[in-house]
Coordinates of C-alpha atoms in Angstrom, one line a residue:
X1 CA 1.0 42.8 57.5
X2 CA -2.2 40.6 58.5
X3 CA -1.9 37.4 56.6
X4 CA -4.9 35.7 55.3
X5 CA -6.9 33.5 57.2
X6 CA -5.7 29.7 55.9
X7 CA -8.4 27.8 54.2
X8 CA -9.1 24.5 56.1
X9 CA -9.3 21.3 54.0
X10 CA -12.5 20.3 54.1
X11 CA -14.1 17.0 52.7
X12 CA -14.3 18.0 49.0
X13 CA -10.4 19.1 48.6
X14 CA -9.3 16.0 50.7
X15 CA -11.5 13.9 47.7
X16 CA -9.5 15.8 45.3
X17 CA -6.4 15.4 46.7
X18 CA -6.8 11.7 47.0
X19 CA -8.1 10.9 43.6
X20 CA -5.7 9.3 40.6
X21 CA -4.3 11.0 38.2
X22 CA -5.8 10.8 35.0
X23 CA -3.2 10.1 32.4
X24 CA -2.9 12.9 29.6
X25 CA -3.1 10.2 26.6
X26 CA 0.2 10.8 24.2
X27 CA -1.7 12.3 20.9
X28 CA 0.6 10.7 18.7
X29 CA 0.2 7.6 20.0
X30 CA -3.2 7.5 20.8
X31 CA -3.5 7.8 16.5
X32 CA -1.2 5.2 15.6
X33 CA -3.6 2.8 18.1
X34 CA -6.8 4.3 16.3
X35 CA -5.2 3.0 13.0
X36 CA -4.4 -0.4 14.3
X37 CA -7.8 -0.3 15.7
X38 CA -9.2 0.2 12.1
X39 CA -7.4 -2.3 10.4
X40 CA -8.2 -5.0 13.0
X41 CA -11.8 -4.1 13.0
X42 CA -13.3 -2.5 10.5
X43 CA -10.4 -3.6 7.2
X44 CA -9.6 -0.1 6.8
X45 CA -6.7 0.6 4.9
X46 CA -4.1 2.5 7.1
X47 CA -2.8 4.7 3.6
X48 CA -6.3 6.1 3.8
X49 CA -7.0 6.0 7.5
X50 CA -4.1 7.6 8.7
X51 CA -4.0 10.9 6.6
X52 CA -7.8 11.6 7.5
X53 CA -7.0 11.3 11.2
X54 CA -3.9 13.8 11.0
X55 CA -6.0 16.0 9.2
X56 CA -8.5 16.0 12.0
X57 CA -6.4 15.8 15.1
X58 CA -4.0 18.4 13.4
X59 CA -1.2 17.0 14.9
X60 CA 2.2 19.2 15.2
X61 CA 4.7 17.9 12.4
X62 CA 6.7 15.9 14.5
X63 CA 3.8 14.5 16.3
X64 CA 2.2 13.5 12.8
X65 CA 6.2 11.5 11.5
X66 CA 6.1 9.7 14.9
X67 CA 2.6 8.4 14.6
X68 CA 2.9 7.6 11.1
X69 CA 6.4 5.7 11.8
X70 CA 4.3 3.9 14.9
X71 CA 1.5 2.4 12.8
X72 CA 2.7 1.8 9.7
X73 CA 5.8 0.1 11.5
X74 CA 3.3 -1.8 13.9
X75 CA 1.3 -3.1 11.1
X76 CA 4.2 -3.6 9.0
X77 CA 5.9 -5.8 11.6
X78 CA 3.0 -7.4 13.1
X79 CA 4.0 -11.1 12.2
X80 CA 7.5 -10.8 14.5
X81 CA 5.2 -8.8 17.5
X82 CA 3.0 -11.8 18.2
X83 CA 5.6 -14.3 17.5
X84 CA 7.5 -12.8 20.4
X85 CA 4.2 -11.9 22.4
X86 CA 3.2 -15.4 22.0
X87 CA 6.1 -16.7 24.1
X88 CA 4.8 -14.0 26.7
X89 CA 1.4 -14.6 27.0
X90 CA -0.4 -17.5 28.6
X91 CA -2.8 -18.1 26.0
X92 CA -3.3 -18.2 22.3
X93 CA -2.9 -14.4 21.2
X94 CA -6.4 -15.0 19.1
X95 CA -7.9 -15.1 22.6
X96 CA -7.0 -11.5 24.0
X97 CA -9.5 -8.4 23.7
X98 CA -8.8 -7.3 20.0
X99 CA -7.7 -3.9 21.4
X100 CA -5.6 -5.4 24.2
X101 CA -3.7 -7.2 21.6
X102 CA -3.6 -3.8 19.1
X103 CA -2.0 -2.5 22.1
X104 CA 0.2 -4.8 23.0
X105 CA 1.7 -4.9 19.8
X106 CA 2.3 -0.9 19.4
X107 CA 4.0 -1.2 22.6
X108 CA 6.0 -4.1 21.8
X109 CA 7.1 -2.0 18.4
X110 CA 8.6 0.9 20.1
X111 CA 10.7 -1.8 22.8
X112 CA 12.2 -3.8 19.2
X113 CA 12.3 -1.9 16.9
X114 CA 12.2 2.2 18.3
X115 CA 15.0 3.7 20.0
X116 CA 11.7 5.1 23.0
X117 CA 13.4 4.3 26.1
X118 CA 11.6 1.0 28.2
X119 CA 10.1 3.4 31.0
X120 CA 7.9 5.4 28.4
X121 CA 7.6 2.6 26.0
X122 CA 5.6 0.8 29.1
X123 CA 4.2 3.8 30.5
X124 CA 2.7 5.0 27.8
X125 CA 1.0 2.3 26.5
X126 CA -0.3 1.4 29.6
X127 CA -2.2 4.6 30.1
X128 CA -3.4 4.0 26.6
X129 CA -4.6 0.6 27.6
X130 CA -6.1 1.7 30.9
X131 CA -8.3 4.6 29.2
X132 CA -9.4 2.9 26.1
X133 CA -9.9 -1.0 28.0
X134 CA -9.8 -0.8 31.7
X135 CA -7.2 -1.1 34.5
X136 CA -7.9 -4.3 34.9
X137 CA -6.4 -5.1 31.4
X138 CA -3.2 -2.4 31.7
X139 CA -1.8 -4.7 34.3
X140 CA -1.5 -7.8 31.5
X141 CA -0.4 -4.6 29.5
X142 CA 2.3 -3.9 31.9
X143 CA 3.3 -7.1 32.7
X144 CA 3.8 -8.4 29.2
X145 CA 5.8 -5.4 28.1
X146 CA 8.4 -5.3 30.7
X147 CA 9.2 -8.7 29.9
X148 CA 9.7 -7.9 25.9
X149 CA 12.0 -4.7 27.3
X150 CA 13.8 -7.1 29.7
X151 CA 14.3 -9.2 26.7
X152 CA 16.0 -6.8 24.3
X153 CA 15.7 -5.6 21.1
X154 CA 14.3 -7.1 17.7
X155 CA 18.2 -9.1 17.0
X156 CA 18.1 -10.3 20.9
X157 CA 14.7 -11.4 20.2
X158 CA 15.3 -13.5 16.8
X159 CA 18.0 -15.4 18.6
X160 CA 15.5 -16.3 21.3
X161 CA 13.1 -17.2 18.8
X162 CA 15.9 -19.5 17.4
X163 CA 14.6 -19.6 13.7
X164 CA 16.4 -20.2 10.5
X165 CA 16.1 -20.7 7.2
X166 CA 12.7 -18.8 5.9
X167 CA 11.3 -18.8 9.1
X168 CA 14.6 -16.3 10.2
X169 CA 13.8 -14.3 7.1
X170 CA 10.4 -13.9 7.5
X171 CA 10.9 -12.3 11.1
X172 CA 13.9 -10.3 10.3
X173 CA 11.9 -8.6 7.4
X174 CA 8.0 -8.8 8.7
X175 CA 6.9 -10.6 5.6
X176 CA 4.9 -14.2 5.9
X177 CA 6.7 -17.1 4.9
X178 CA 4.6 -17.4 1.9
X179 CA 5.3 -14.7 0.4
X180 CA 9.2 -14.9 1.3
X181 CA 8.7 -18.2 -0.7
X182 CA 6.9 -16.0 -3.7
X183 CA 9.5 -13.7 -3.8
X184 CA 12.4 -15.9 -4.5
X185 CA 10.0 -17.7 -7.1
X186 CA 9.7 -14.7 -8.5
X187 CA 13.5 -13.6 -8.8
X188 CA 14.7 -16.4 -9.7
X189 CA 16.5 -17.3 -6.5
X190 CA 18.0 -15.9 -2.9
X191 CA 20.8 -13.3 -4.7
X192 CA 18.0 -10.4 -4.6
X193 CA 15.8 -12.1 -2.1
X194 CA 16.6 -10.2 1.1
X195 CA 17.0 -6.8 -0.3
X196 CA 13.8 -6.9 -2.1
X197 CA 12.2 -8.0 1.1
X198 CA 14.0 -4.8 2.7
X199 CA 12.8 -2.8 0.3
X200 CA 9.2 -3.5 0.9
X201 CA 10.3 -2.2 4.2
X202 CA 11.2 1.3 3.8
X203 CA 9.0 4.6 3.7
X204 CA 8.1 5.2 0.2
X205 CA 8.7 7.9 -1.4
X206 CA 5.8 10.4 -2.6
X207 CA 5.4 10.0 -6.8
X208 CA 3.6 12.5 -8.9
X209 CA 2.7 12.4 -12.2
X210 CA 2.4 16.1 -14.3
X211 CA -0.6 14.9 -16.8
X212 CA -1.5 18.4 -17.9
X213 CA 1.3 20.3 -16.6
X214 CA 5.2 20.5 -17.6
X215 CA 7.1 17.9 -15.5
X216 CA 9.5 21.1 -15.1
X217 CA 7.2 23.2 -13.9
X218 CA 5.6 20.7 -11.4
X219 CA 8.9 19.8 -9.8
X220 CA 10.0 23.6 -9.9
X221 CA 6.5 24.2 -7.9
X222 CA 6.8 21.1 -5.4
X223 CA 10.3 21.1 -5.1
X224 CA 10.5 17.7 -5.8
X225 CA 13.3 16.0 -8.5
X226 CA 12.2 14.8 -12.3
X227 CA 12.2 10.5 -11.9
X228 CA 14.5 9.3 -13.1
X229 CA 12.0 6.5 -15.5
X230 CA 8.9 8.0 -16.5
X231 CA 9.1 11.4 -18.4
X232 CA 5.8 12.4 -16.4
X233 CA 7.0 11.5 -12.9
X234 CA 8.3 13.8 -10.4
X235 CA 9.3 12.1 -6.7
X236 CA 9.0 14.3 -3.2
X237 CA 11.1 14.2 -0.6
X238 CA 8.4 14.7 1.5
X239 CA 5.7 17.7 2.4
X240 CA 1.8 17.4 1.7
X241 CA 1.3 16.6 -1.9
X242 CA -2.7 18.0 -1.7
X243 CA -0.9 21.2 -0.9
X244 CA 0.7 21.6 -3.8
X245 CA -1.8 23.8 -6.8
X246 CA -1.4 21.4 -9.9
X247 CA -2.4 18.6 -7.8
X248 CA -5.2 20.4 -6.0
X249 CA -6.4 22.0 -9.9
X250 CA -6.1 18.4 -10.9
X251 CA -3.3 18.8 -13.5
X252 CA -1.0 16.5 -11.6
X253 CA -1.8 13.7 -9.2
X254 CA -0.1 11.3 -6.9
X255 CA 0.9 8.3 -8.9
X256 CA 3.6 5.8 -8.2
X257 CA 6.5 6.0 -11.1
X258 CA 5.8 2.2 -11.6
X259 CA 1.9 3.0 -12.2
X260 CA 2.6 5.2 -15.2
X261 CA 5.5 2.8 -16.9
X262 CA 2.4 0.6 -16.9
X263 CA 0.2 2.9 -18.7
X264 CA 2.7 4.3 -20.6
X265 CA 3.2 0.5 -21.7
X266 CA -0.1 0.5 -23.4
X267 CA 0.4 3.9 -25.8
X268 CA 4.2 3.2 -26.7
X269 CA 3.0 -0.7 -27.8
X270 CA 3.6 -1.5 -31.6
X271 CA 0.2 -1.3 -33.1
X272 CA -0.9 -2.7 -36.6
X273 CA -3.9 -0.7 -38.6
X274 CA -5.9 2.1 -36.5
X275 CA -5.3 3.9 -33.6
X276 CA -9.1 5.8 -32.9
X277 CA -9.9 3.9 -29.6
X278 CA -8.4 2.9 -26.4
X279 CA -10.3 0.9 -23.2
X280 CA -8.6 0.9 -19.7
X281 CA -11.0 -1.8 -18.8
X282 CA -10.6 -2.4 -14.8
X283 CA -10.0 1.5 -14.4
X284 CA -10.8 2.4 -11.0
X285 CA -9.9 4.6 -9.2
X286 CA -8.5 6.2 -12.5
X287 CA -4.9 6.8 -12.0
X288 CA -4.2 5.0 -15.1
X289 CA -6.9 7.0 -17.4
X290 CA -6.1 10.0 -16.3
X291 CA -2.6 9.3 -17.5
X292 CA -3.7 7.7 -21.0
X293 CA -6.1 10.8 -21.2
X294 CA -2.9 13.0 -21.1
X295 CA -1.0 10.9 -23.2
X296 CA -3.0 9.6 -26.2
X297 CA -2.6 11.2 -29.5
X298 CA -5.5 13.8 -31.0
X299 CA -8.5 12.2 -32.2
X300 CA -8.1 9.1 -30.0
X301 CA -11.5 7.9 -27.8
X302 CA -10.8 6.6 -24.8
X303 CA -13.0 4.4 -22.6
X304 CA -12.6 4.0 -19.0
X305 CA -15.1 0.7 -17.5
X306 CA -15.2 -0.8 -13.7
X307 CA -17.4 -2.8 -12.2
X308 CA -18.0 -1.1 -9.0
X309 CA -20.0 2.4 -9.5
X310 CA -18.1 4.6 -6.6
X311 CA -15.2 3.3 -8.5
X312 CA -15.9 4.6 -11.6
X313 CA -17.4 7.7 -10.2
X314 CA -13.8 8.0 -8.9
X315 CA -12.4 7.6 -12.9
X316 CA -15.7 10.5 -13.7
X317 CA -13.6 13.1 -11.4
X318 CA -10.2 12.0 -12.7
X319 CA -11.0 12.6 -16.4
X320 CA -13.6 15.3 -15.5
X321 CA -12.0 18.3 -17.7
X322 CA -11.0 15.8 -20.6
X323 CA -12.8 15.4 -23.7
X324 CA -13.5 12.5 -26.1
X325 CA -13.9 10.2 -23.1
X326 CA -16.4 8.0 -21.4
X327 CA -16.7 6.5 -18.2
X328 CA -19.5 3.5 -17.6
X329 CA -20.2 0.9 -15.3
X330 CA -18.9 -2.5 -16.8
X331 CA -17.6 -5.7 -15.5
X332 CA -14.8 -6.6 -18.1
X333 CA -16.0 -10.1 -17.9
X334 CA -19.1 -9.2 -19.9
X335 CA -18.7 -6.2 -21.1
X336 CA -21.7 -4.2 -23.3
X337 CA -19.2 -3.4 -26.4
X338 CA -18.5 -6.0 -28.9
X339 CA -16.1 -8.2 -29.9
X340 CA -12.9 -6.1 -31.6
X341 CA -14.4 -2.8 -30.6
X342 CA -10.6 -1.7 -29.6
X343 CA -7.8 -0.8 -30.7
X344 CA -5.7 -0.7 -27.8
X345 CA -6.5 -2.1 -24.3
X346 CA -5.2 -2.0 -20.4
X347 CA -6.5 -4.5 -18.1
X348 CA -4.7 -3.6 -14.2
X349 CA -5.9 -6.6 -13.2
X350 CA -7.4 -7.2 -9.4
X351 CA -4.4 -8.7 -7.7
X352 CA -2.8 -9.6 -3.7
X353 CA -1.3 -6.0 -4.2
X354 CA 1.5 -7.6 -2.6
X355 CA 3.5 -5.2 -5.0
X356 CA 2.6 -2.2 -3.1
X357 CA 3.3 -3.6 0.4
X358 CA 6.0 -0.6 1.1
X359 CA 2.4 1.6 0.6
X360 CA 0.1 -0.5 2.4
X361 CA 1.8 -2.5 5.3
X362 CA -1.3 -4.4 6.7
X363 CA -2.0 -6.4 3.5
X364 CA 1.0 -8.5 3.9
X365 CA -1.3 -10.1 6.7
X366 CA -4.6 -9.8 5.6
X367 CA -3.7 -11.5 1.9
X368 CA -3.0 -15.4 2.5
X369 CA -1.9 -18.4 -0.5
X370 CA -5.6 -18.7 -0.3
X371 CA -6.5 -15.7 -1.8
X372 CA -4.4 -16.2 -5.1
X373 CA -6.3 -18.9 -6.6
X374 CA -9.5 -17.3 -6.9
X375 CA -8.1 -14.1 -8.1
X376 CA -5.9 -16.1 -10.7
X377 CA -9.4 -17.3 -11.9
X378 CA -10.6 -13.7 -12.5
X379 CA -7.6 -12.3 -13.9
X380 CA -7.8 -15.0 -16.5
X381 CA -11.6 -14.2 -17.1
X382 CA -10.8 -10.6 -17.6
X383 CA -7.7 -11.5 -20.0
X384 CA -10.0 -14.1 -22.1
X385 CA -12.4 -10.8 -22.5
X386 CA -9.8 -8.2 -23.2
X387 CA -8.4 -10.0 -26.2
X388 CA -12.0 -10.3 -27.0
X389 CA -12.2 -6.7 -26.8
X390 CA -9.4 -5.9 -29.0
X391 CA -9.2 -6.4 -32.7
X392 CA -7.3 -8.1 -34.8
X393 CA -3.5 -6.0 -34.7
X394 CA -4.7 -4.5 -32.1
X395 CA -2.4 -5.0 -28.3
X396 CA -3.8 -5.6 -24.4
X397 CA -1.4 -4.5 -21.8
X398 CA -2.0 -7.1 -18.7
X399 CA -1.2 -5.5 -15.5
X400 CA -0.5 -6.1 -12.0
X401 CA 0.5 -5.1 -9.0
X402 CA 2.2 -8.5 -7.7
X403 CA 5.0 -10.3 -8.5
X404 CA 3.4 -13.6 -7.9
X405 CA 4.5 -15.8 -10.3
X406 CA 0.9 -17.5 -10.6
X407 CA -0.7 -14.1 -11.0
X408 CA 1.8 -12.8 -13.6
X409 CA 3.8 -15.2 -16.4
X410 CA 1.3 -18.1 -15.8
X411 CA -1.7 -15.9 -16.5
X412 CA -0.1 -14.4 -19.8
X413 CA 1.5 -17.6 -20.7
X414 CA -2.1 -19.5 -20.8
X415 CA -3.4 -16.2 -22.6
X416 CA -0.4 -16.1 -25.2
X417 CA -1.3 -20.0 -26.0
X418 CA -4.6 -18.7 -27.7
X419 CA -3.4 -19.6 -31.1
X420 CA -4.8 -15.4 -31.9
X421 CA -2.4 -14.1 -29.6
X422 CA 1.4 -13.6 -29.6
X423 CA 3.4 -12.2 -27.3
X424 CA 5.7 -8.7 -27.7
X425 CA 8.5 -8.2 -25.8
X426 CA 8.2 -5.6 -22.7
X427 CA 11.8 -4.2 -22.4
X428 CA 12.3 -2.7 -25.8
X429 CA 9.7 -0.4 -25.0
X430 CA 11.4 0.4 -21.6
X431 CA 15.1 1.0 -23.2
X432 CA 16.4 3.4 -20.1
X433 CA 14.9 1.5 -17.3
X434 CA 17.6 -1.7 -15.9
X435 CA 16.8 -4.8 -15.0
X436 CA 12.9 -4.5 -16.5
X437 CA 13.4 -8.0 -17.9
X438 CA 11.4 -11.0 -16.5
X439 CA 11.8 -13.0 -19.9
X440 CA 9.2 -11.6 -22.2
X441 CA 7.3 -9.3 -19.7
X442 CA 8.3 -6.8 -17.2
X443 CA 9.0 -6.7 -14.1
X444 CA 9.5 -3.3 -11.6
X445 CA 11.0 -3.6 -7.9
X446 CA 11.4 -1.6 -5.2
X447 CA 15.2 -2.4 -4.6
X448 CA 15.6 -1.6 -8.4
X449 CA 13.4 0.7 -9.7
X450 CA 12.0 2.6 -6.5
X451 CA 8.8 2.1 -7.4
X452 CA 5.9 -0.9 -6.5
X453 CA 6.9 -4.0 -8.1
X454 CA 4.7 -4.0 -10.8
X455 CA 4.5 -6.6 -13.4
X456 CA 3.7 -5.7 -17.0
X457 CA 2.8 -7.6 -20.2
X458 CA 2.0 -7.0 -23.8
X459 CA -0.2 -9.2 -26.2
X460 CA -0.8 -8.7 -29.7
X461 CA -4.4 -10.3 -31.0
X462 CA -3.1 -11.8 -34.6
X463 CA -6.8 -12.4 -36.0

């Protein structure tokens, strides 16, 4: 048999033969960076950023858990990353390229906190760093990330660090000292104090709420369990929620279990004289209507303001197939009703969110002790002009998402000094949900309840 002629290499297969290999960039990770990216750059919110990107890249399901666990858990830890980058680094972290440092820390996640072997850990991320930045910045890359590997994981690293106290507690449970200082203000000491930290730490848990469907039927149809506080909820053990009819026909919705106590805390209030009108006064984006919508007795007009119009276009969809409802662009601080126009009122005040931290991980660093004084001056605004709203008998459930001490009692203690106003007590109304007490008010944790720690009071307007 004559065997073919052999091809001779000529110049353009030596060229080929000597040219690098371009890295085939790791899908999954390549989206966790893209989230990190976001939130450094642009503010974006990685709850909202991530499932739009897995939608698009239509990741395969295991591809999708580990790039979800890789940015949240980047974001989530990012105060114990750069304090052990720092030590690695020879010059102030604020001084590397934005994305360097994005990178940096995704790698460094995997090495502490990951059971991803060193070798891919490194390898990985430097091929990331070398197609999205350069080569010449995958060498610092490299570099900097065989050193956190050679240094061990995340309890190696803490007693290098050599921290104690807060400082010890902080790291070991990627929360700022401040708000490790809030916290125990807020439970009344250290017992609590580490697993509540802990439990802003874990994956949440998907929460629906059935507002015109049967509870029964929407757990039978997403195979998810009744909750075990709110007679509406029904919690996933995980799965696509938009896949699921009710919630795409809008009869359910995703809604934390904490989320409706609080608007359930409104209709179940004690209520002196009528009961024709209700105002959810800071309502966007309308989880809380659509709930009071579902829940309000026959006859009942309910009102649904915010200040920012794609907001309250957001509370028009939500209550779009309800009737005896009205949706307008108001700030509650001067609102266009009058005085006693209400009988019943919810004010979900803007807050830190630093109740919802287990949902979105970045805010823990993007909120600072700075940021609570000016929105204690708002809520306080909005309080003044929701008892203004209300009539006389009539009741304002106050609302946030933060424990904060200075966002939560102190705000309702200066309102309930208003010699119009008296206090009702929360945990009456709450008689099968534990630990709810915070003196007067309520109080939800993750470590308790399972759901964002929530804070919830009730005021009664006496004349």
């Amino acid at each position: 048999m004559t065997r073919p002629p052999r091809r001779p290499a000529g110049p353009r297969s030596g060229r080929r033969d000597r040219s690098p290999r371009r890295p085939v960039l790791d899908g999954a990770r390549l989206t966790a960076y893209d989230v990190l990216d976001g939130v450094s750059a642009r503010a974006a919110y990685a709850n909202l950023l991530l499932p739009q990107l897995l939608r698009e890249r239509r990741l395969e399901p295991r591809d999708a858990a580990f790039a979800t666990q890789l940015a949240y858990g980047a974001l989530r830890a990012q105060g114990t990353l750069d304090a052990v980058l720092a030590r690695l680094v020879d010059r102030p972290l604020a001084d590397l390229d934005r994305r360097v440092l994005d990178l940096l820390r995704l790698g460094a996640y995997q090495l502490l906190d990951l059971r991803v072997p060193a070798h891919a850990a490194v390898a990985t991320t430097v091929d990331l760093t070398r197609a999205i930045v350069g080569a010449g910045a995958s060498g610092l890359v490299n570099a900097v990330l065989r050193k956190v590997a050679t240094g061990g994981d995340r309890a190696a690293w803490l007693a290098e660090l050599g921290t104690d106290g807060d400082r010890r507690l902080a790291l070991a449970t990627d929360h700022p000292e401040w708000v490790v200082a809030a916290w125990r203000d807020a439970l009344g000491g250290d017992a609590e104090l580490e697993p509540a930290l802990l439990a802003d730490d874990a994956p949440p848990e998907v929460h629906l709420v059935a507002r015109r469907v049967a509870r029964e039927a929407l757990a039978e149809e997403s195979g998810g369990t009744p909750g075990p506080w709110s007679p509406y909820a029904v919690r996933l053990g995980g799965g696509d929620p938009g896949r699921i009819p009710s919630v795409r026909a809008g009869a359910a919705a995703v809604q934390d279990e904490g989320s409706q106590l609080a608007a359930l805390l409104l209709a179940r209030a004690p209520l002196e004289g009528p009961d024709a009108r209700w105002l959810d006064v800071c309502a966007g984006p309308g989880g809380k209507a659509g709930l009071l919508a579902a829940v309000r007795p026959a006859g009942v007009h309910l009102t649904a303001a915010d200040r920012a119009p794609h907001r309250a276009e957001l509370v028009r969809t939500t209550l779009r197939d309800e009737d005896d409802v009205e949706v307008l662009v108001a700030d509650g601080r001067q609102p266009p009703w009058a005085p006693g126009s209400f009988d019943r009122v919810l004010l979900d005040a803007p807050c830190t969110g630093l109740g919802a931290l287990r949902r979105r991980p970045e805010v823990r660093w993007r909120r600072g002790p700075e940021d609570v004084g000016p929105l204690v001056e708002l809520q306080t605004a909005l309080l003044d002009a929701a008892l203004t709203s209300v009539r006389p008998g009539g009741v304002v459930a106050y609302v946030t998402c933060s424990p904060h001490t200075a966002e939560t009692v102190a705000v309702a203690d200066a309102a309930a000094a208003r010699d119009d106003v008296e206090l009702l007590p929360v945990a009456p109304l709450f008689e099968g949900v534990p630990g709810v007490e915070r003196g007067p008010y309520g109080q939800l944790w993750p470590h308790r309840h399972g759901t964002d720690a929530m804070f919830m009071a009730l005021l009664r307007r006496t004349r």
